[in-house]
PDB file of C-alpha atoms in Angstrom:
ATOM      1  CA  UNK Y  11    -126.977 -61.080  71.572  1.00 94.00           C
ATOM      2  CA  UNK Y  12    -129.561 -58.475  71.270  1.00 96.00           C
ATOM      3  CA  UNK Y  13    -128.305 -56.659  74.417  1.00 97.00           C
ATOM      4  CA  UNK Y  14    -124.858 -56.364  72.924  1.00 97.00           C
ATOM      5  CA  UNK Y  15    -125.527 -55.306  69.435  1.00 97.00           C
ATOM      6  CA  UNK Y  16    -128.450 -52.484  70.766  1.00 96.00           C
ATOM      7  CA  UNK Y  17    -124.852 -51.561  73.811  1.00 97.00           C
ATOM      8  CA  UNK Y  18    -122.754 -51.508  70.851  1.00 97.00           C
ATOM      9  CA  UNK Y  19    -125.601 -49.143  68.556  1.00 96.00           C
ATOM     10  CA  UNK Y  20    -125.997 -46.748  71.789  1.00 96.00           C
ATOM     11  CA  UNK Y  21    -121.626 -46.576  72.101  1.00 96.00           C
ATOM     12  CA  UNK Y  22    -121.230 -46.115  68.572  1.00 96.00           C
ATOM     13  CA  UNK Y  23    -124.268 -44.333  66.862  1.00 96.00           C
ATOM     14  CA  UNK Y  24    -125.505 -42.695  69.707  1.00 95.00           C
ATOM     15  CA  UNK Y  25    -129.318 -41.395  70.369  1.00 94.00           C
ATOM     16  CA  UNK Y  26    -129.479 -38.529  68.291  1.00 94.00           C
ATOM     17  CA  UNK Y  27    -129.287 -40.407  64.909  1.00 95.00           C
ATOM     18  CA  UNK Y  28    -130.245 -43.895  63.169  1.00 94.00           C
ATOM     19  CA  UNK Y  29    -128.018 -46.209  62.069  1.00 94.00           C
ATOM     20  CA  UNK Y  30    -126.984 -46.025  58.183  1.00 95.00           C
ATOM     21  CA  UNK Y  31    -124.994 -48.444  56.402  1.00 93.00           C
ATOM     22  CA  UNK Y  32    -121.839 -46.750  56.517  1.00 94.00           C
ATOM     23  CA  UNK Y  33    -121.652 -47.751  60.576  1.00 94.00           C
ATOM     24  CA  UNK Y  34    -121.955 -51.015  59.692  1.00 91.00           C
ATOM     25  CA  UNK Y  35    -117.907 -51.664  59.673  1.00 92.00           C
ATOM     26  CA  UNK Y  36    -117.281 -49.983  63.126  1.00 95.00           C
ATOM     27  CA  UNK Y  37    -120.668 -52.754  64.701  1.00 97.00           C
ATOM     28  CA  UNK Y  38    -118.840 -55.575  64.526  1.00 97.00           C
ATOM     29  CA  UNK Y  39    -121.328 -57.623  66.697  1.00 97.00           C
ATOM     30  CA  UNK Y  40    -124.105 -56.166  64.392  1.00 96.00           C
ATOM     31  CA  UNK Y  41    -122.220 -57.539  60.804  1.00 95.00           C
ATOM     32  CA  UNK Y  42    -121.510 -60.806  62.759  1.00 97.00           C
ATOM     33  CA  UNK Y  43    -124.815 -61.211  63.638  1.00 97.00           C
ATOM     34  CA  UNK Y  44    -125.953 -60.322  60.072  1.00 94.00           C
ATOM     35  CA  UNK Y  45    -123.585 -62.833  58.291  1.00 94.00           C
ATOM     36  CA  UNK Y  46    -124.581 -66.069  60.892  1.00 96.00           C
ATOM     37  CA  UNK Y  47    -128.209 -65.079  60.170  1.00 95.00           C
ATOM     38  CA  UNK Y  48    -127.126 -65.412  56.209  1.00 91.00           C
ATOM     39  CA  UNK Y  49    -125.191 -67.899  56.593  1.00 90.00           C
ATOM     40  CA  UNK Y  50    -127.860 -70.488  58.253  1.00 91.00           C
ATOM     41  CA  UNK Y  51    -130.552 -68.750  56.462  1.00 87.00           C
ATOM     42  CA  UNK Y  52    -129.831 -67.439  53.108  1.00 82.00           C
ATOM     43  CA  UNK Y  53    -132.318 -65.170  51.587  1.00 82.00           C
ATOM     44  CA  UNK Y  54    -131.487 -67.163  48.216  1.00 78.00           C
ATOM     45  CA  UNK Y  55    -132.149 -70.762  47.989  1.00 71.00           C
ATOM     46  CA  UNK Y  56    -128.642 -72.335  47.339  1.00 68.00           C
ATOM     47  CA  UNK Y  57    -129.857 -75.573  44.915  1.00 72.00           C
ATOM     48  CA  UNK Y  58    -132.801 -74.194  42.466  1.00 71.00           C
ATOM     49  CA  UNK Y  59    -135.399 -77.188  41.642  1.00 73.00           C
ATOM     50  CA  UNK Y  60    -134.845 -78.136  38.678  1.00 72.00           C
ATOM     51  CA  UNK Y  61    -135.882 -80.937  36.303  1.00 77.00           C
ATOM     52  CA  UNK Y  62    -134.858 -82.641  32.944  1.00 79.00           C
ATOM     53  CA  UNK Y  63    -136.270 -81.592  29.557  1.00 83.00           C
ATOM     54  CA  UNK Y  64    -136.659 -84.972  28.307  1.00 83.00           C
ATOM     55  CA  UNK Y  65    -136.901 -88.240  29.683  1.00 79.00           C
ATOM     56  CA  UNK Y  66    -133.780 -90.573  28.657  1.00 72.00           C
TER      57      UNK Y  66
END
């Protein structure tokens, strides 16, 4: 996977610049990769502890 996304970087951004944000729609192996990684590992828990005021 890293082989292809740094191919598809090289292809599309070339050497003579970094990557911004805006090149993100034309690397689709890059924003695929991105979304599985959020998508197993979300950077926000999904259930918050919580616990109840009072007993009942």
């Amino acid at each position: 996977v890293k082989k292809k996304i740094q191919k598809e970087i090289d292809q599309y951004v070339g050497f003579s610049r970094t990557p911004t944000f805006n090149d993100r729609s034309h690397l689709l192996m890059l924003e695929a990769t991105i979304r599985e990684v959020l998508r197993i590992r979300p950077v926000a828990p999904m259930l918050i502890p919580h616990k109840a005021n009072v007993d009942s």
